Short mmCIF file of C-alpha atoms in Angstrom, two decimals:
data_model
loop_
_atom_site.label_atom_id
_atom_site.label_comp_id
_atom_site.label_asym_id
_atom_site.label_seq_id
_atom_site.Cartn_x
_atom_site.Cartn_y
_atom_site.Cartn_z
CA UNK A 1 227.82 -34.76 -48.53
CA UNK A 2 226.48 -36.41 -45.63
CA UNK A 3 222.82 -36.72 -44.42
CA UNK A 4 221.17 -36.95 -41.15
CA UNK A 5 217.74 -37.49 -40.09
CA UNK A 6 215.75 -36.00 -37.38
CA UNK A 7 212.39 -36.69 -35.82
CA UNK A 8 209.88 -33.80 -35.55
CA UNK A 9 206.16 -33.13 -34.91
CA UNK A 10 203.86 -32.36 -37.99
CA UNK A 11 201.71 -29.32 -37.58
CA UNK A 12 200.92 -28.04 -40.94
CA UNK A 13 201.06 -31.04 -43.11
CA UNK A 14 203.14 -30.88 -46.48
CA UNK A 15 206.75 -31.32 -47.81
CA UNK A 16 209.19 -28.40 -48.17
CA UNK A 17 213.03 -28.44 -49.04
CA UNK A 18 215.20 -25.41 -49.24
CA UNK A 19 218.46 -23.80 -47.57
CA UNK A 20 218.20 -23.53 -43.99
CA UNK A 21 217.84 -20.06 -42.89
CA UNK A 22 218.34 -19.93 -39.04
CA UNK A 23 216.97 -17.23 -36.95
CA UNK A 24 217.26 -16.53 -33.48
CA UNK A 25 214.47 -13.85 -33.42
CA UNK A 26 210.83 -14.64 -33.95
CA UNK A 27 209.50 -13.33 -37.36
CA UNK A 28 206.37 -11.38 -38.52
CA UNK A 29 206.00 -12.09 -42.07
CA UNK A 30 204.34 -8.72 -42.72
CA UNK A 31 208.06 -7.49 -42.26
CA UNK A 32 209.16 -9.08 -45.26
CA UNK A 33 209.29 -7.24 -48.69
CA UNK A 34 207.25 -9.27 -50.87
CA UNK A 35 209.21 -8.98 -54.17
CA UNK A 36 212.20 -10.43 -52.73
CA UNK A 37 211.34 -11.97 -49.30
CA UNK A 38 213.96 -9.91 -47.63
CA UNK A 39 213.24 -9.00 -43.97
CA UNK A 40 213.28 -5.34 -43.59
CA UNK A 41 212.80 -5.23 -39.63
CA UNK A 42 215.77 -3.34 -38.42
CA UNK A 43 217.38 -4.98 -35.53
CA UNK A 44 216.08 -8.21 -36.73
CA UNK A 45 219.03 -10.94 -36.96
CA UNK A 46 217.79 -11.71 -40.52
CA UNK A 47 217.34 -7.93 -41.57
CA UNK A 48 218.27 -7.76 -45.26
CA UNK A 49 218.15 -11.47 -45.72
CA UNK A 50 215.42 -13.33 -47.95
CA UNK A 51 213.30 -16.01 -46.52
CA UNK A 52 212.16 -17.10 -50.20
CA UNK A 53 212.43 -20.58 -50.88
CA UNK A 54 214.21 -21.08 -47.55
CA UNK A 55 213.44 -23.62 -44.62
CA UNK A 56 213.04 -20.94 -41.91
CA UNK A 57 214.13 -22.21 -38.60
CA UNK A 58 213.02 -19.79 -35.84
CA UNK A 59 211.97 -19.84 -32.16
CA UNK A 60 208.40 -18.71 -32.81
CA UNK A 61 206.37 -16.18 -34.40
CA UNK A 62 204.96 -12.74 -33.39
CA UNK A 63 203.14 -9.96 -34.87
CA UNK A 64 199.35 -8.75 -35.02
CA UNK A 65 196.70 -10.95 -35.81
CA UNK A 66 195.98 -9.86 -39.38
CA UNK A 67 199.51 -8.82 -40.75
CA UNK A 68 201.12 -12.22 -40.20
CA UNK A 69 198.51 -13.95 -42.58
CA UNK A 70 198.42 -10.95 -44.89
CA UNK A 71 202.14 -10.87 -45.11
CA UNK A 72 202.58 -14.70 -45.62
CA UNK A 73 199.94 -14.46 -48.28
CA UNK A 74 201.70 -11.93 -50.26
CA UNK A 75 204.88 -13.75 -50.19
CA UNK A 76 203.09 -16.90 -51.31
CA UNK A 77 201.59 -14.71 -54.35
CA UNK A 78 204.86 -13.44 -55.20
CA UNK A 79 206.55 -17.15 -54.90
CA UNK A 80 208.76 -15.70 -52.14
CA UNK A 81 207.46 -17.33 -49.24
CA UNK A 82 209.74 -20.06 -47.17
CA UNK A 83 209.47 -23.63 -48.40
CA UNK A 84 208.86 -24.78 -44.79
CA UNK A 85 208.89 -23.47 -41.56
CA UNK A 86 210.67 -25.25 -38.10
CA UNK A 87 209.83 -23.83 -35.00
CA UNK A 88 210.58 -24.40 -31.36
CA UNK A 89 207.30 -23.07 -29.82
CA UNK A 90 203.98 -22.86 -31.22
CA UNK A 91 202.16 -19.43 -31.47
CA UNK A 92 198.58 -19.60 -32.23
CA UNK A 93 198.85 -16.77 -34.56
CA UNK A 94 201.40 -18.23 -36.69
CA UNK A 95 200.18 -21.71 -36.55
CA UNK A 96 196.64 -21.07 -37.48
CA UNK A 97 197.84 -18.68 -40.09
CA UNK A 98 200.35 -21.33 -41.44
CA UNK A 99 197.87 -24.19 -41.69
CA UNK A 100 195.51 -21.99 -43.50
CA UNK A 101 198.04 -20.75 -46.01
CA UNK A 102 199.14 -24.46 -46.40
CA UNK A 103 203.03 -24.12 -45.78
CA UNK A 104 204.52 -26.95 -44.12
CA UNK A 105 205.31 -26.35 -40.31
CA UNK A 106 206.97 -28.71 -37.71
CA UNK A 107 207.94 -28.46 -34.22
CA UNK A 108 209.56 -30.34 -31.48
CA UNK A 109 212.47 -31.36 -33.55
CA UNK A 110 214.90 -33.70 -31.97
CA UNK A 111 217.26 -31.31 -29.87
CA UNK A 112 220.48 -32.56 -31.74
CA UNK A 113 219.04 -31.04 -34.95
CA UNK A 114 219.71 -27.54 -33.18
CA UNK A 115 223.23 -28.57 -32.29
CA UNK A 116 223.93 -29.91 -35.81
CA UNK A 117 222.34 -27.52 -38.03
CA UNK A 118 224.03 -24.59 -39.91
CA UNK A 119 222.83 -21.82 -41.96
CA UNK A 120 222.72 -22.87 -45.62
CA UNK A 121 222.53 -26.55 -44.92
CA UNK A 122 220.03 -27.96 -47.64
CA UNK A 123 217.09 -29.20 -45.31
CA UNK A 124 213.90 -31.57 -46.37
CA UNK A 125 211.26 -31.22 -44.10
CA UNK A 126 208.56 -33.63 -44.35
CA UNK A 127 205.36 -32.47 -42.28
CA UNK A 128 203.64 -35.70 -43.01
CA UNK A 129 205.94 -38.31 -41.80
CA UNK A 130 207.41 -36.11 -39.09
CA UNK A 131 210.91 -36.34 -40.24
CA UNK A 132 213.58 -33.45 -41.44
CA UNK A 133 216.62 -34.63 -43.21
CA UNK A 134 219.93 -32.49 -43.33
CA UNK A 135 222.05 -32.82 -46.35
CA UNK A 136 225.42 -31.24 -45.55
CA UNK A 137 227.64 -29.81 -48.30
CA UNK A 138 230.80 -30.03 -46.34
CA UNK A 139 232.03 -32.62 -43.59
CA UNK A 140 232.94 -31.11 -40.32
CA UNK A 141 236.48 -31.05 -41.41
CA UNK A 142 235.86 -28.89 -44.55
CA UNK A 143 233.39 -26.77 -42.48
CA UNK A 144 236.08 -25.54 -39.92
CA UNK A 145 238.25 -24.86 -43.02
CA UNK A 146 235.67 -23.01 -44.71
CA UNK B 1 192.10 -34.35 -29.11
CA UNK B 2 188.73 -35.67 -28.22
CA UNK B 3 186.26 -34.33 -30.67
CA UNK B 4 182.33 -35.22 -30.17
CA UNK B 5 180.53 -36.85 -33.11
CA UNK B 6 179.22 -33.43 -34.13
CA UNK B 7 182.43 -32.06 -34.27
CA UNK B 8 183.97 -35.19 -36.17
CA UNK B 9 181.17 -34.79 -38.66
CA UNK B 10 181.93 -31.08 -39.17
CA UNK B 11 185.79 -31.80 -39.73
CA UNK B 12 184.61 -34.86 -42.15
CA UNK B 13 182.61 -32.29 -44.20
CA UNK B 14 179.10 -33.46 -43.37
CA UNK B 15 178.13 -29.82 -42.67
CA UNK B 16 179.94 -28.52 -45.71
CA UNK B 17 183.34 -27.96 -47.07
CA UNK B 18 183.61 -24.64 -45.44
CA UNK B 19 182.82 -25.96 -41.87
CA UNK B 20 185.32 -28.50 -42.53
CA UNK B 21 188.10 -26.26 -43.64
CA UNK B 22 187.22 -24.08 -40.37
CA UNK B 23 187.55 -27.13 -38.16
CA UNK B 24 190.77 -28.34 -39.95
CA UNK B 25 192.55 -25.03 -39.16
CA UNK B 26 191.01 -24.96 -35.54
CA UNK B 27 191.84 -28.60 -34.95
CA UNK B 28 195.39 -28.56 -36.24
CA UNK B 29 196.02 -25.51 -34.10
CA UNK B 30 194.68 -27.42 -31.23
CA UNK B 31 196.91 -30.38 -31.69
CA UNK B 32 199.72 -27.91 -31.85
CA UNK B 33 198.97 -26.94 -28.32
CA UNK B 34 197.77 -30.38 -26.95
CA UNK B 35 194.15 -29.35 -26.47
CA UNK B 36 192.00 -32.03 -25.04
CA UNK B 37 188.74 -30.77 -26.63
CA UNK B 38 186.77 -27.90 -28.32
CA UNK B 39 184.64 -25.58 -26.25
CA UNK B 40 181.69 -23.33 -27.10
CA UNK B 41 182.31 -19.50 -27.41
CA UNK B 42 179.92 -16.65 -27.15
CA UNK B 43 181.58 -13.71 -29.12
CA UNK B 44 183.91 -13.43 -31.58
CA UNK B 45 186.01 -10.55 -33.37
CA UNK B 46 187.61 -10.85 -36.87
CA UNK B 47 189.55 -8.84 -39.35
CA UNK B 48 187.65 -7.72 -42.42
CA UNK B 49 190.78 -5.50 -42.88
CA UNK B 50 190.54 -5.59 -46.58
CA UNK B 51 194.18 -6.90 -46.66
CA UNK B 52 195.04 -9.21 -49.49
CA UNK B 53 195.70 -12.55 -47.10
CA UNK B 54 192.73 -12.04 -45.12
CA UNK B 55 190.32 -11.47 -48.15
CA UNK B 56 191.70 -14.63 -49.72
CA UNK B 57 190.64 -16.74 -46.55
CA UNK B 58 187.17 -15.37 -46.14
CA UNK B 59 186.39 -15.71 -49.79
CA UNK B 60 187.67 -19.36 -49.76
CA UNK B 61 185.34 -19.94 -46.67
CA UNK B 62 182.35 -18.43 -48.41
CA UNK B 63 183.09 -20.20 -51.70
CA UNK B 64 182.93 -23.45 -49.68
CA UNK B 65 179.56 -22.59 -48.32
CA UNK B 66 180.53 -21.35 -44.69
CA UNK B 67 178.42 -19.22 -42.71
CA UNK B 68 178.96 -17.64 -39.03
CA UNK B 69 177.08 -19.29 -36.31
CA UNK B 70 178.53 -16.34 -33.88
CA UNK B 71 178.21 -13.18 -35.86
CA UNK B 72 181.67 -11.55 -35.20
CA UNK B 73 182.39 -7.81 -34.80
CA UNK B 74 185.05 -6.61 -37.48
CA UNK B 75 188.09 -4.62 -37.67
CA UNK B 76 188.11 -1.46 -39.74
CA UNK B 77 188.78 -1.38 -43.43
CA UNK B 78 188.19 2.02 -45.02
CA UNK B 79 185.44 4.53 -45.78
CA UNK B 80 186.50 4.90 -49.57
CA UNK B 81 184.05 7.38 -50.17
CA UNK B 82 185.29 9.83 -47.56
CA UNK B 83 189.02 9.27 -48.32
CA UNK B 84 188.55 9.55 -52.08
CA UNK B 85 186.72 12.91 -51.67
CA UNK B 86 189.35 14.36 -49.40
CA UNK B 87 192.35 12.61 -50.25
CA UNK B 88 192.23 11.58 -53.93
CA UNK B 89 191.43 8.68 -55.97
CA UNK B 90 192.53 5.52 -54.36
CA UNK B 91 194.01 2.71 -56.51
CA UNK B 92 191.34 0.56 -58.43
CA UNK B 93 193.01 -2.51 -56.74
CA UNK B 94 192.60 -0.84 -53.21
CA UNK B 95 189.09 0.44 -53.53
CA UNK B 96 188.06 -2.99 -55.25
CA UNK B 97 189.46 -5.03 -52.27
CA UNK B 98 187.74 -2.82 -49.76
CA UNK B 99 184.44 -3.45 -51.48
CA UNK B 100 185.15 -7.00 -51.86
CA UNK B 101 186.19 -7.47 -48.17
CA UNK B 102 182.89 -5.71 -46.72
CA UNK B 103 180.95 -7.76 -49.16
CA UNK B 104 182.55 -11.02 -48.06
CA UNK B 105 182.20 -10.34 -44.42
CA UNK B 106 178.50 -9.16 -44.72
CA UNK B 107 177.70 -12.41 -46.86
CA UNK B 108 179.70 -14.78 -44.40
CA UNK B 109 177.39 -13.20 -41.47
CA UNK B 110 179.82 -10.64 -39.54
CA UNK B 111 178.43 -7.68 -38.18
CA UNK B 112 180.37 -4.79 -39.67
CA UNK B 113 181.25 -2.73 -36.88
CA UNK B 114 184.74 -1.78 -38.75
CA UNK B 115 186.43 -0.69 -35.75
CA UNK B 116 189.74 -2.02 -34.04
CA UNK B 117 188.32 -1.48 -30.47
CA UNK B 118 185.45 -3.83 -29.93
CA UNK B 119 186.39 -4.43 -26.31
CA UNK B 120 185.43 -0.77 -25.35
CA UNK B 121 182.17 -0.75 -27.37
CA UNK B 122 179.78 -3.15 -29.16
CA UNK B 123 181.39 -6.52 -28.26
CA UNK B 124 182.42 -6.35 -24.36
CA UNK B 125 182.86 -9.61 -23.11
CA UNK B 126 182.11 -10.21 -19.31
CA UNK B 127 184.41 -11.76 -16.80
CA UNK B 128 185.39 -15.61 -17.52
CA UNK B 129 183.53 -15.65 -20.63
CA UNK B 130 185.18 -17.55 -23.46
CA UNK B 131 185.66 -15.75 -26.65
CA UNK B 132 187.66 -15.74 -29.85
CA UNK B 133 189.15 -12.20 -30.51
CA UNK B 134 191.55 -11.45 -33.13
CA UNK B 135 192.97 -7.59 -33.38
CA UNK B 136 196.17 -8.08 -31.22
CA UNK B 137 195.24 -4.93 -29.23
CA UNK B 138 191.88 -6.05 -28.27
CA UNK B 139 193.06 -9.73 -27.10
CA UNK B 140 195.31 -8.60 -24.15
CA UNK B 141 192.43 -6.01 -23.10
CA UNK B 142 189.92 -8.79 -22.94
CA UNK B 143 191.93 -11.12 -21.14
CA UNK B 144 193.95 -8.83 -18.55
CA UNK B 145 191.55 -5.80 -18.04
CA UNK B 146 188.10 -7.67 -18.59
CA UNK B 147 189.17 -11.15 -17.45
CA UNK B 148 187.66 -12.76 -20.37
CA UNK B 149 189.25 -15.69 -21.87
CA UNK B 150 190.73 -15.55 -25.60
CA UNK B 151 193.67 -16.88 -26.84
CA UNK B 152 195.80 -14.94 -29.29
CA UNK B 153 193.60 -15.56 -32.61
CA UNK B 154 194.67 -14.73 -35.97
CA UNK B 155 192.33 -13.20 -38.33
CA UNK B 156 192.04 -16.57 -39.79
CA UNK B 157 191.35 -18.52 -36.50
CA UNK B 158 188.92 -16.28 -35.03
CA UNK B 159 186.93 -16.45 -38.47
CA UNK B 160 187.02 -20.13 -38.02
CA UNK B 161 185.53 -20.00 -34.37
CA UNK B 162 182.88 -17.86 -35.74
CA UNK B 163 181.96 -20.19 -38.41
CA UNK B 164 182.21 -23.25 -36.10
CA UNK B 165 180.85 -21.68 -32.89
CA UNK B 166 183.75 -23.26 -30.78
CA UNK B 167 187.54 -22.87 -30.22
CA UNK B 168 190.19 -25.71 -29.22
CA UNK B 169 190.71 -25.41 -25.25
CA UNK B 170 194.26 -24.60 -24.57
CA UNK B 171 196.46 -21.78 -23.55
CA UNK B 172 194.53 -18.85 -21.89
CA UNK B 173 191.44 -20.44 -21.53
CA UNK B 174 192.79 -22.88 -18.94
CA UNK B 175 193.04 -21.32 -15.38
CA UNK B 176 196.76 -22.83 -14.94
CA UNK B 177 198.16 -20.98 -18.07
CA UNK B 178 196.64 -17.44 -16.92
CA UNK B 179 198.91 -17.19 -13.90
CA UNK B 180 202.04 -15.13 -13.83
CA UNK B 181 205.39 -16.63 -14.47
CA UNK B 182 207.46 -13.48 -15.25
CA UNK B 183 207.76 -10.49 -12.40
CA UNK B 184 208.04 -7.12 -14.08
CA UNK B 185 209.35 -4.39 -11.81
CA UNK B 186 208.38 -1.04 -13.10
CA UNK B 187 210.74 1.41 -11.68
CA UNK B 188 209.72 3.80 -14.67
CA UNK B 189 207.38 6.48 -13.95
CA UNK B 190 204.09 5.61 -15.76
CA UNK B 191 201.95 8.77 -15.74
CA UNK B 192 200.07 9.16 -18.81
CA UNK B 193 198.74 7.19 -21.91
CA UNK B 194 201.80 7.55 -23.87
CA UNK B 195 203.93 6.19 -20.85
CA UNK B 196 201.81 3.06 -21.16
CA UNK B 197 202.47 2.60 -24.89
CA UNK B 198 206.25 3.01 -24.19
CA UNK B 199 205.91 0.43 -21.34
CA UNK B 200 204.32 -1.83 -23.71
CA UNK B 201 206.57 -1.73 -26.40
CA UNK B 202 209.72 -1.89 -24.01
CA UNK B 203 208.76 -5.01 -22.20
CA UNK B 204 209.03 -7.30 -25.01
CA UNK B 205 212.37 -5.90 -25.73
CA UNK B 206 213.75 -6.92 -22.57
CA UNK B 207 211.82 -10.34 -22.48
CA UNK B 208 210.89 -12.29 -25.40
CA UNK B 209 209.11 -15.34 -23.50
CA UNK B 210 205.51 -15.93 -23.98
CA UNK B 211 204.76 -16.44 -20.42
CA UNK B 212 202.11 -14.16 -18.47
CA UNK B 213 203.94 -11.25 -17.22
CA UNK B 214 202.74 -9.55 -13.87
CA UNK B 215 203.62 -5.92 -13.52
CA UNK B 216 204.41 -4.41 -10.08
CA UNK B 217 205.35 -1.03 -8.88
CA UNK B 218 202.34 0.76 -10.58
CA UNK B 219 200.01 2.51 -8.62
CA UNK B 220 197.98 4.45 -11.10
CA UNK B 221 195.32 2.50 -13.12
CA UNK B 222 195.57 3.33 -16.54
CA UNK B 223 192.80 4.82 -18.54
CA UNK B 224 190.81 2.78 -20.77
CA UNK B 225 192.90 4.27 -23.52
CA UNK B 226 196.13 3.56 -21.83
CA UNK B 227 195.22 0.02 -21.45
CA UNK B 228 194.25 -0.36 -25.32
CA UNK B 229 197.63 1.32 -26.38
CA UNK B 230 199.34 -1.07 -23.86
CA UNK B 231 198.15 -4.14 -25.12
CA UNK B 232 198.46 -2.98 -28.87
CA UNK B 233 202.29 -2.21 -28.24
CA UNK B 234 202.86 -5.53 -26.10
CA UNK B 235 201.67 -7.21 -29.10
CA UNK B 236 203.46 -5.20 -31.52
CA UNK B 237 206.89 -5.66 -29.99
CA UNK B 238 206.06 -9.18 -28.91
CA UNK B 239 203.41 -11.66 -28.70
CA UNK B 240 201.85 -11.05 -25.07
CA UNK B 241 198.02 -11.95 -24.88
CA UNK B 242 197.79 -11.51 -21.33
CA UNK B 243 199.29 -9.61 -18.26
CA UNK B 244 198.44 -8.67 -14.95
CA UNK B 245 198.79 -5.51 -13.20
CA UNK B 246 199.31 -6.36 -9.35
CA UNK B 247 196.50 -4.63 -7.55
CA UNK B 248 194.71 -3.29 -10.72
CA UNK B 249 193.68 -6.06 -12.99
CA UNK B 250 191.02 -8.38 -11.90
CA UNK B 251 192.95 -11.65 -11.77
CA UNK B 252 195.59 -9.81 -9.65
CA UNK B 253 194.29 -8.46 -6.43
CA UNK B 254 197.73 -8.99 -5.17
CA UNK B 255 201.17 -10.31 -6.83
CA UNK B 256 200.63 -13.70 -4.92
CA UNK B 257 197.21 -14.16 -6.62
CA UNK B 258 198.51 -13.23 -9.96
CA UNK B 259 201.42 -15.87 -9.71
CA UNK B 260 198.79 -18.52 -8.36
CA UNK B 261 201.60 -20.51 -6.55
CA UNK B 262 203.93 -20.31 -9.77
CA UNK B 263 207.59 -19.71 -9.07
CA UNK B 264 209.00 -16.50 -10.76
CA UNK B 265 210.75 -17.85 -13.73
CA UNK B 266 212.17 -14.85 -14.77
CA UNK B 267 212.54 -10.92 -13.69
CA UNK B 268 212.59 -7.85 -15.46
CA UNK B 269 212.97 -4.28 -14.48
CA UNK B 270 211.81 -1.61 -16.55
CA UNK B 271 213.45 1.86 -15.74
CA UNK B 272 212.88 5.24 -17.39
CA UNK B 273 215.94 4.76 -19.51
CA UNK B 274 214.08 1.58 -21.13
CA UNK B 275 211.00 3.89 -21.76
CA UNK B 276 213.41 6.51 -23.34
CA UNK B 277 214.92 3.89 -25.56
CA UNK B 278 211.76 3.30 -27.07
CA UNK B 279 210.96 6.84 -27.36
CA UNK B 280 213.96 7.49 -29.11
CA UNK B 281 213.56 4.35 -31.61
CA UNK B 282 210.61 5.93 -32.90
CA UNK B 283 211.25 9.58 -32.66
CA UNK B 284 211.74 9.81 -36.52
CA UNK B 285 213.72 12.69 -38.09
CA UNK B 286 212.99 16.19 -36.94
CA UNK B 287 211.72 18.46 -39.57
CA UNK B 288 208.80 18.99 -41.77
CA UNK B 289 205.90 16.38 -41.95
CA UNK B 290 203.08 15.99 -44.76
CA UNK B 291 200.42 14.24 -42.87
CA UNK B 292 199.17 13.15 -39.49
CA UNK B 293 197.74 9.69 -38.95
CA UNK B 294 195.97 9.32 -35.44
CA UNK B 295 194.14 6.46 -34.14
CA UNK B 296 195.94 3.11 -34.02
CA UNK B 297 194.01 1.80 -32.45
CA UNK B 298 191.25 4.07 -33.16
CA UNK B 299 190.65 7.14 -30.74
CA UNK B 300 188.11 7.30 -28.35
CA UNK B 301 185.59 10.10 -27.81
CA UNK B 302 187.73 11.41 -24.92
CA UNK B 303 190.73 11.79 -27.08
CA UNK B 304 188.91 13.14 -30.16
CA UNK B 305 187.69 16.08 -27.61
CA UNK B 306 191.38 16.62 -26.55
CA UNK B 307 192.22 16.98 -30.04
CA UNK B 308 189.38 19.29 -30.83
CA UNK B 309 190.47 21.40 -27.60
CA UNK B 310 193.94 21.81 -29.11
CA UNK B 311 192.85 22.61 -32.78
CA UNK B 312 189.98 24.91 -31.89
CA UNK B 313 190.33 28.24 -33.90
CA UNK B 314 193.58 27.09 -35.67
CA UNK B 315 194.38 25.91 -39.11
CA UNK B 316 196.13 22.33 -39.41
CA UNK B 317 199.09 22.78 -41.68
CA UNK B 318 199.04 19.03 -42.85
CA UNK B 319 196.66 16.63 -43.84
CA UNK B 320 195.15 15.23 -40.48
CA UNK B 321 193.36 11.93 -40.29
CA UNK B 322 191.50 11.07 -36.89
CA UNK B 323 190.69 7.47 -37.12
CA UNK B 324 187.64 6.39 -35.22
CA UNK B 325 184.65 4.00 -34.74
CA UNK B 326 181.33 5.12 -36.21
CA UNK B 327 179.90 5.34 -32.84
CA UNK B 328 182.82 7.59 -31.79
CA UNK B 329 182.15 9.76 -34.94
CA UNK B 330 178.45 10.17 -34.51
CA UNK B 331 179.27 11.13 -30.92
CA UNK B 332 181.98 13.72 -31.92
CA UNK B 333 179.32 15.31 -34.04
CA UNK B 334 176.94 15.50 -31.40
CA UNK B 335 179.54 16.92 -29.23
CA UNK B 336 180.51 19.59 -31.67
CA UNK B 337 184.18 18.19 -31.82
CA UNK B 338 183.51 17.13 -35.49
CA UNK B 339 183.11 20.64 -36.40
CA UNK B 340 185.88 22.10 -34.73
CA UNK B 341 188.35 19.52 -36.09
CA UNK B 342 186.72 20.12 -39.60
CA UNK B 343 187.07 23.80 -39.52
CA UNK B 344 190.65 23.46 -38.66
CA UNK B 345 190.70 21.46 -41.57
CA UNK B 346 191.07 18.04 -40.11
CA UNK B 347 189.32 14.71 -41.05
CA UNK B 348 187.56 12.68 -38.60
CA UNK B 349 186.84 9.30 -40.44
CA UNK B 350 185.13 6.22 -39.21
CA UNK B 351 185.53 2.55 -40.23
CA UNK B 352 189.01 3.19 -41.51
CA UNK B 353 192.64 1.59 -40.84
CA UNK B 354 195.88 3.26 -41.74
CA UNK B 355 197.03 -0.36 -43.11
CA UNK B 356 194.98 -1.00 -46.01
CA UNK B 357 197.07 -1.59 -48.91
CA UNK B 358 196.41 0.59 -52.12
CA UNK B 359 194.68 2.99 -50.01
CA UNK B 360 197.04 5.51 -48.71
CA UNK B 361 199.73 5.42 -51.46
CA UNK B 362 199.87 9.31 -51.49
CA UNK B 363 201.77 8.97 -48.20
CA UNK B 364 203.85 6.30 -49.06
CA UNK B 365 207.51 6.94 -48.52
CA UNK B 366 206.50 10.31 -46.92
CA UNK B 367 207.41 11.71 -43.55
CA UNK B 368 204.12 11.94 -41.13
CA UNK B 369 203.50 12.16 -37.41
CA UNK B 370 201.34 9.39 -35.31
CA UNK B 371 200.74 8.54 -31.79
CA UNK B 372 201.26 4.94 -32.35
CA UNK B 373 204.47 2.90 -32.47
CA UNK B 374 202.17 0.15 -33.97
CA UNK B 375 201.40 2.26 -36.67
CA UNK B 376 204.96 3.33 -37.33
CA UNK B 377 206.00 -0.13 -37.16
CA UNK B 378 203.63 -1.84 -39.39
CA UNK B 379 203.72 0.83 -41.88
CA UNK B 380 207.56 0.59 -42.44
CA UNK B 381 206.61 -1.80 -45.10
CA UNK B 382 205.25 1.10 -47.17
CA UNK B 383 208.28 3.29 -46.72
CA UNK B 384 206.08 5.58 -44.56
CA UNK B 385 208.48 7.56 -42.15
CA UNK B 386 206.55 8.31 -38.91
CA UNK B 387 207.71 10.38 -36.11
CA UNK B 388 205.97 8.95 -33.01
CA UNK B 389 204.71 11.40 -30.39
CA UNK B 390 202.53 11.58 -27.65
CA UNK B 391 198.75 12.57 -28.87
CA UNK B 392 199.09 16.30 -28.02
CA UNK B 393 202.39 16.82 -29.41
CA UNK B 394 201.64 14.90 -32.37
CA UNK B 395 198.65 17.30 -33.08
CA UNK B 396 200.93 20.25 -32.36
CA UNK B 397 203.18 18.72 -35.16
CA UNK B 398 200.42 18.74 -37.48
CA UNK B 399 199.41 22.37 -36.43
CA UNK B 400 202.88 23.34 -36.97
CA UNK B 401 203.54 21.17 -40.04
CA UNK B 402 207.00 19.78 -38.52
CA UNK B 403 208.08 17.72 -35.81
CA UNK B 404 210.63 18.80 -33.12
CA UNK B 405 212.85 16.63 -31.23
#
């Protein structure tokens, strides 16, 4: 187990911890099935994977002005929302929705984070102090052997 | 972010906890975008969509004592009386949520227009006017076609703006961010409203960046409906809140003016093949359908007239719902279109959206036809299988009871 810390900017304050779920596509929470948190958007790189309890790492948000909030709310009610969200570029609908729904959100993460992070790493997002701690289950050597 | 003493008091709760919550969301959003200050707004448009998340937030603001200082127009929810009479009983949950949503928005001080096309009627901003418009199809229209200034607001942030009477100044409120950065060379033929919706869906598939695109190669101005559909699909497939069309939209008399000295950061070409790919993606399965759902965004009186002409003297084979604003419904009655469509077995209904959970359950998991990629996209979550066709073809499908390739 190794531990790495990266600086980031808090947007929506709070603390969240979970497995990293890496997305190269923007996500709309309305296209997640509320009972499971599974993404149901065909063609999305996370199609079929669940955001529940994960730290969702994605470029930005997308989707219409109402459904983003409604989608996230449904996930929160079913306890299938992400534990925290890490984005590269803020998007107004996503940002205001996440602040209002009180999910931790950060951006402007140390670029090294994106070089180092792998899907499934355990991450703690501290959107108060402005830091992300990544716990690696495997060292780099074991990782390659995996 | 520099706040005035009034704004600091609002944030600190001296004007009530509801105002403080609204300010907290807005200041947080403003900080995320490095806004330097807040600026007053003169119009807002909010959701009132009877969706769970939206109802949660408006109720929270109300319970904390917030009231709107700029009365917003609202998106549709549902004419539950009409739908219950003609489709069957709604779930208690759905009916109660619509009632609760309408009540909450009335109490907080919204004007219950219940239409998703405020930019065409009842809340039309002027050039340069700073506004806060949610409804992702309206936002690109007010920015691009009218030249007003709105960021892409969520239902939540627009309601906060209605409560505080101001917005953080960032993004599309600032001159420098309204200039183009992406050159879109449209080689595809863009002739009718449906072509505009295909173009709107296709562009974000080819370039996902949030920079303002400048569309070139288009000679013919879109109809108002074409612009509405174009914006709706740009915001469904991507998150585009502003575009220019060289020689057509008001801040783009020329390509050079649209870029305003910016370098071309990215080039995109849109061909007929790109449009065909979207057409194919949403073509659905050919075969029998059980309903037609038209009006996402709401159809205009011109479109209702077209539907009436197509169904005049005929019988629709499946439930056919034509969703419109209350003004359009009134006009449809005056013009005789309503009678024609009703005699054919169709429904023209005001105040209503196809995406109200617990209200259209009869069609969940069932095949239908629509003119809107946006409708098809968002109703996937209910298992609704839509074939998307141009309006006239969708009406033909409803008459025949089946879609053909």
